[in-house]
Short mmCIF file of C-alpha atoms in Angstrom, two decimals:
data_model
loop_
_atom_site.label_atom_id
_atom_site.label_comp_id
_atom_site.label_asym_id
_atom_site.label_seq_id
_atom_site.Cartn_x
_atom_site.Cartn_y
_atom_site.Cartn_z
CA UNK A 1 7.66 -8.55 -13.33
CA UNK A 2 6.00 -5.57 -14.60
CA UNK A 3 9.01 -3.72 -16.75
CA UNK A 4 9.89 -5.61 -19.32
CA UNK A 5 7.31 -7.89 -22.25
CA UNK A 6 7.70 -11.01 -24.25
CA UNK A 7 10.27 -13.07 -24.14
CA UNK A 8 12.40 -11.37 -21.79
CA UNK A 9 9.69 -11.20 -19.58
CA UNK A 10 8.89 -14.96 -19.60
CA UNK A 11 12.34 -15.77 -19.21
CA UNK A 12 12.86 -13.45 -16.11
CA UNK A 13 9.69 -14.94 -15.23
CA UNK A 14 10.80 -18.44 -15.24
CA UNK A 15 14.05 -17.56 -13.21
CA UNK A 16 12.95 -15.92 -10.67
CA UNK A 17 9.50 -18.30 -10.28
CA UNK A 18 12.31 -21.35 -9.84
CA UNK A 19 14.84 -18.89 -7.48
CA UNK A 20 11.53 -18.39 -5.37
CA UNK A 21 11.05 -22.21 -4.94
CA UNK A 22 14.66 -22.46 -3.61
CA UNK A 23 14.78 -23.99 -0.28
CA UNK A 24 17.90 -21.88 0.22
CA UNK A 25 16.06 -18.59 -0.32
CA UNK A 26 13.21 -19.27 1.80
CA UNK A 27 15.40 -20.22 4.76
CA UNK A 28 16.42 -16.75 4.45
CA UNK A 29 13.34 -15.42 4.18
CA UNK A 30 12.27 -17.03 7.23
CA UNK A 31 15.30 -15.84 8.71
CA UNK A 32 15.04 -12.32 8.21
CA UNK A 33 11.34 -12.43 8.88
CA UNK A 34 12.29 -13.58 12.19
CA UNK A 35 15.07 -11.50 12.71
CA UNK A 36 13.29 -7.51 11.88
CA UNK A 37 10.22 -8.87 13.60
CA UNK A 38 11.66 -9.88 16.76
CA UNK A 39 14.60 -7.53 17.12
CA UNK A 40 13.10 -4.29 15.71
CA UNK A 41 9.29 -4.15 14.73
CA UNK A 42 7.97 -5.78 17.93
CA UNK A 43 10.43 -3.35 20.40
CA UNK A 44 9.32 -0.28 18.38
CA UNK A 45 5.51 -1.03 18.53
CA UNK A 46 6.18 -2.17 22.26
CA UNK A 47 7.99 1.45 22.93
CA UNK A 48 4.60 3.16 21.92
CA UNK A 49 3.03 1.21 23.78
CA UNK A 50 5.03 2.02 26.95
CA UNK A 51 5.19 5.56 25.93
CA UNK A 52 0.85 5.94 25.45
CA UNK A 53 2.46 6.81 21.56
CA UNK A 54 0.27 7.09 18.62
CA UNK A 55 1.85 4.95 15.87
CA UNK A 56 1.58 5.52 11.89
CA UNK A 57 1.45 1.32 11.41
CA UNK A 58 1.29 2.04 7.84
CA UNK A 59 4.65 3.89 7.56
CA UNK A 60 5.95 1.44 10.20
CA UNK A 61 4.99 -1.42 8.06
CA UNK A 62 6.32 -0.14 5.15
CA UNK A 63 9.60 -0.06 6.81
CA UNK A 64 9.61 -3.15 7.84
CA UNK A 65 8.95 -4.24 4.62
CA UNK A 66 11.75 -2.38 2.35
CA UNK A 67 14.04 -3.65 5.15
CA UNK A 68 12.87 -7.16 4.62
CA UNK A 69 12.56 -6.97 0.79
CA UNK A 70 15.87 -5.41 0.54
CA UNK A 71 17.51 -8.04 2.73
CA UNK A 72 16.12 -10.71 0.56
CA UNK A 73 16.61 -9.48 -2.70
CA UNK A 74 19.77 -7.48 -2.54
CA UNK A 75 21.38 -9.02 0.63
CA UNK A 76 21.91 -5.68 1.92
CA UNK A 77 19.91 -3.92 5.32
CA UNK A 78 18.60 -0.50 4.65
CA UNK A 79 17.95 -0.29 8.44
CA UNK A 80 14.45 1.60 8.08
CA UNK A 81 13.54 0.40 11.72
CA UNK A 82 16.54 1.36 13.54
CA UNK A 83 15.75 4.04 15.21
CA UNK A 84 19.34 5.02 15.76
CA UNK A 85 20.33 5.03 11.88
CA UNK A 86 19.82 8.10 9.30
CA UNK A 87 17.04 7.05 7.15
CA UNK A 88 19.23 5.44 4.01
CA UNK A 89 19.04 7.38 0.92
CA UNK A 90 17.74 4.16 -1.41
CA UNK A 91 14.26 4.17 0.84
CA UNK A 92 13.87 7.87 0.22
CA UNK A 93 14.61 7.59 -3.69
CA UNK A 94 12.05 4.65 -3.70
CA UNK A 95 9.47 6.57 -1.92
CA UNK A 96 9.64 9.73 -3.86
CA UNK A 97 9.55 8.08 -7.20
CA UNK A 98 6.79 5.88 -6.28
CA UNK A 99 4.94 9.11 -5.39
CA UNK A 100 5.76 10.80 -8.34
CA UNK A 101 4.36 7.52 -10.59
CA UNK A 102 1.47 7.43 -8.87
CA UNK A 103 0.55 10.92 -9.31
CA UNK A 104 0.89 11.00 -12.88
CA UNK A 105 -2.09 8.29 -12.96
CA UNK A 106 -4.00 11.05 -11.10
CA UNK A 107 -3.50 13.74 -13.25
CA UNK A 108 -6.48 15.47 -14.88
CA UNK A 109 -4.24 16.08 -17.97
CA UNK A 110 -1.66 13.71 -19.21
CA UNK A 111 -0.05 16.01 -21.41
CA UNK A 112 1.55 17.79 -18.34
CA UNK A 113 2.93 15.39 -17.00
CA UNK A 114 4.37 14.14 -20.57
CA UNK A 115 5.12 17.61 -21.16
CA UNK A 116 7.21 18.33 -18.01
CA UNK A 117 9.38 14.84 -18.89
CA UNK A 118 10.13 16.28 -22.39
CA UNK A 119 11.45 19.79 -20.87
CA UNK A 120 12.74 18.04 -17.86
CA UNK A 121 11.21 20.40 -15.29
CA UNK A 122 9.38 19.68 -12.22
CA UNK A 123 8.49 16.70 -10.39
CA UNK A 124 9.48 14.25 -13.91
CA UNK A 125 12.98 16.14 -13.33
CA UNK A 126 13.13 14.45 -9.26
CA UNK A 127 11.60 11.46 -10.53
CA UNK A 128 14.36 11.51 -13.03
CA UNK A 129 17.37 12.12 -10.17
CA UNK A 130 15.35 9.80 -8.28
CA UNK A 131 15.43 7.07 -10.21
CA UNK A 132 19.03 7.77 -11.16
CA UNK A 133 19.75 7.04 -7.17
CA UNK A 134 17.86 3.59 -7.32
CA UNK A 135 20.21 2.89 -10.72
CA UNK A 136 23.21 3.63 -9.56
CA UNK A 137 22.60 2.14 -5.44
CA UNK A 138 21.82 -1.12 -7.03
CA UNK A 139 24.56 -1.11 -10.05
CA UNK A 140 26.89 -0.66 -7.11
CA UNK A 141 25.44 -3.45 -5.26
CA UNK A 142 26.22 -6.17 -8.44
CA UNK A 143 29.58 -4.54 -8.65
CA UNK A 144 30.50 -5.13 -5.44
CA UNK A 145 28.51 -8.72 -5.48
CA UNK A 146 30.89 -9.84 -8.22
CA UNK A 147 33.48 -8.64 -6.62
CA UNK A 148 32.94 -10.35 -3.42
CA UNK A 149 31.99 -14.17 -5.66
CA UNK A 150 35.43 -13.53 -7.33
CA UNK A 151 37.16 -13.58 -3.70
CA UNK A 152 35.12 -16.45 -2.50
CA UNK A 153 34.98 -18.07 -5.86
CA UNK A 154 31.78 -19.87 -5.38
CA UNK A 155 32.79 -21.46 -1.64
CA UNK A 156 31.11 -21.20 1.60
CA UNK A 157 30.88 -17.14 1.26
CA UNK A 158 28.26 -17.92 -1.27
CA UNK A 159 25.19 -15.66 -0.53
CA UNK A 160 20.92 -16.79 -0.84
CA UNK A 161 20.13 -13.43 -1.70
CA UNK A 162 17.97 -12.88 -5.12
CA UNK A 163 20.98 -10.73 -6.56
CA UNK A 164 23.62 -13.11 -5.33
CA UNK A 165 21.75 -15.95 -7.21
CA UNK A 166 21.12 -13.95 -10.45
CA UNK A 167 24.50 -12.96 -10.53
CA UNK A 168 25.04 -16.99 -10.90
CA UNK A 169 22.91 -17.36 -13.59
CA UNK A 170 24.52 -15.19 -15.37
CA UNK A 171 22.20 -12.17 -17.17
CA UNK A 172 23.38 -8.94 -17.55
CA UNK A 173 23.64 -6.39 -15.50
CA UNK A 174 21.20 -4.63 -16.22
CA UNK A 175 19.10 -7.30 -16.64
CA UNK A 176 19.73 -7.79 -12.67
CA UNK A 177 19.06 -4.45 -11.67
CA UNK A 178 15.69 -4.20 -13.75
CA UNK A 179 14.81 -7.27 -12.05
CA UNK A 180 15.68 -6.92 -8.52
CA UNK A 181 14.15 -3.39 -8.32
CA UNK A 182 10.88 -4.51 -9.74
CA UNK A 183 10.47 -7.13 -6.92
CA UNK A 184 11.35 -4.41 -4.55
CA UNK A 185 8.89 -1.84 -5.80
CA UNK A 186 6.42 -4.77 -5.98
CA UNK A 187 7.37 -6.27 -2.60
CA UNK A 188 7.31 -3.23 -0.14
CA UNK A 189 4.13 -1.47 -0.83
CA UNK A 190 1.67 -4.29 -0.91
CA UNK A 191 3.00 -6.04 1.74
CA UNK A 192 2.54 -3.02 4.05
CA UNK A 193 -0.68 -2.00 2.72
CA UNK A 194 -2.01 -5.86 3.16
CA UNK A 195 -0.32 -5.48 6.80
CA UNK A 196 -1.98 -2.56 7.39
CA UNK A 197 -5.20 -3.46 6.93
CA UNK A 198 -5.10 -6.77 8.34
CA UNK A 199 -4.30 -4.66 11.97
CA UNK A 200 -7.17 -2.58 11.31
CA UNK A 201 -9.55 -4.91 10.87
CA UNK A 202 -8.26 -6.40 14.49
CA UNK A 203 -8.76 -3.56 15.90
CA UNK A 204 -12.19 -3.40 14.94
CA UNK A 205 -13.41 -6.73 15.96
CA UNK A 206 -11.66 -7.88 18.89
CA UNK A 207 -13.09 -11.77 18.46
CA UNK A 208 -11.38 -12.12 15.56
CA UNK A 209 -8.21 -10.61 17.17
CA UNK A 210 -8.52 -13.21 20.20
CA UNK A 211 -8.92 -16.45 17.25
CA UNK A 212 -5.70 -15.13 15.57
CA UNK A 213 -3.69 -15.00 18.43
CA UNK A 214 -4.76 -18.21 19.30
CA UNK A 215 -3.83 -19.57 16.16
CA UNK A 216 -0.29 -17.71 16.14
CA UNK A 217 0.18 -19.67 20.01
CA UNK A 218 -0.79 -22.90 18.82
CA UNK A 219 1.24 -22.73 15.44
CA UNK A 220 4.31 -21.57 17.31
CA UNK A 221 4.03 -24.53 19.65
CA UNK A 222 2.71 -26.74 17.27
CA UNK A 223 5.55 -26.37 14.75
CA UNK A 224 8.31 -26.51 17.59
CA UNK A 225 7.33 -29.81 18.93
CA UNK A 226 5.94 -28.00 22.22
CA UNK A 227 8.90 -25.81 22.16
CA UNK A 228 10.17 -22.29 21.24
CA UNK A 229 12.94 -22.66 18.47
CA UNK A 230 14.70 -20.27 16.34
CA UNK A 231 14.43 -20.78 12.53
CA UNK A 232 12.90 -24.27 11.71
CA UNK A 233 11.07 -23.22 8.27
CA UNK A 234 8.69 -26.01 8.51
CA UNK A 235 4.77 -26.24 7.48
CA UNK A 236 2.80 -24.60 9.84
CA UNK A 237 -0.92 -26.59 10.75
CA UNK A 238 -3.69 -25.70 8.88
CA UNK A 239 -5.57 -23.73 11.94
CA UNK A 240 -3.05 -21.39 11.27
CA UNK A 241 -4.50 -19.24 8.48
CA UNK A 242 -5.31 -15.80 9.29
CA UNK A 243 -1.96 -14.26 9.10
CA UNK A 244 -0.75 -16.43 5.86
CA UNK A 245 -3.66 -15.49 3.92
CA UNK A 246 -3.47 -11.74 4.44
CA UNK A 247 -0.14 -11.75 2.96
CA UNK A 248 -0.45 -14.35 0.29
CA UNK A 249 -4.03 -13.04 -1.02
#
């Protein structure tokens, strides 16, 4: 949680370290692991492959990521995969602003940056806009959340998502927005850049790429009692390593 300090901070901390630990929100996390894997990241990447196609894994993995993330967090699907969807105007707004950020820090001068955000003029005056589009997406999103636990009031249409759950808790709203978009600007770019690498490094020694598959065989069967099931979250054997620690380290 990297935009707010103190107190606030070790309270959001504390809430969403416990939300986290939730049995119900890693079942979904499993879930829609499983689900973008299986029904769109492995058919694109096996499309290129039919087609001889060269494939930009880190903008395919970053994708896959913000729809993941967002499913998780904001119990919404962006669709970033589907080939046969407009790419949604939240992923662009996210992408441009994280550009913009990350170019201030590269900036000879701070001043012009600081100075362009004062007159409003340039690229701090998209980042601005930009950001406005990430407010208001997500505000919308709690809105309509509330809306929808009102209906249900609190009965089987109860959600897992990270919004749904702060909603419960009860912080403000823009307490929820703050903190949902900082695990989503958190969540998509190192995942993908960890992804990334990890599949270069395969592809440049093709041992290790045999051992790894080998361990994602024998931790598939291994966890399914000898048999391919859908979503059983349990603890994977200890051979099976190499994928894990990519994304956890």
């Amino acid at each position: 949680i990297f935009n707010v300090d103190g107190e606030l901070w070790y309270a959001q901390r504390k809430l969403v370290s416990h939300e986290f630990s939730a049995r119900a929100l890693r079942e979904l996390e499993f879930a829609v692991l499983e689900d973008e894997a299986r029904d769109r990241l492995v058919p694109a990447l096996g499309l290129a492959a039919a087609r001889g196609d060269a494939v930009d894994m880190q903008d395919l993995l970053r994708r896959f990521s913000f729809d993941v993330i967002c499913r998780v967090s904001l119990g919404v699907d962006p669709g970033c995969l589907d080939a046969a969807l407009p790419a949604p105007r939240l992923a662009a707004a996210f992408d441009a602003a994280a550009g913009i950020i990350a170019r201030r820090g590269a900036a000879p001068v701070a001043a012009v940056w600081k100075a362009k955000r004062a007159l409003d003029l340039g690229s701090e005056r998209r980042l601005r806009e930009e950001i406005r589009v990430i407010h208001e997406a997500v505000m919308d999103l709690i809105h309509t959340r509330k809306k929808e636990r009102a209906l249900v009031n609190g009965g089987d249409g109860r959600r897992s998502d990270l919004l749904s759950r702060m909603i419960e808790c009860g912080y403000p709203d823009e307490a929820i927005r703050d903190m949902v978009i900082s695990f989503v600007m958190a969540g998509r770019d190192t995942t993908s850049s960890a992804l990334t690498w990890f599949f270069w490094l395969m592809t440049r020694h093709r041992d290790v790429e045999d051992e790894v598959l080998g361990e994602i065989e024998s931790a598939s069967m291994s966890a399914c009692g000898g048999r391919r099931r859908r979503r059983q979250p349990q603890r994977l054997p200890d051979d099976a390593h190499t994928p894990h620690r990519t994304l956890r380290d």
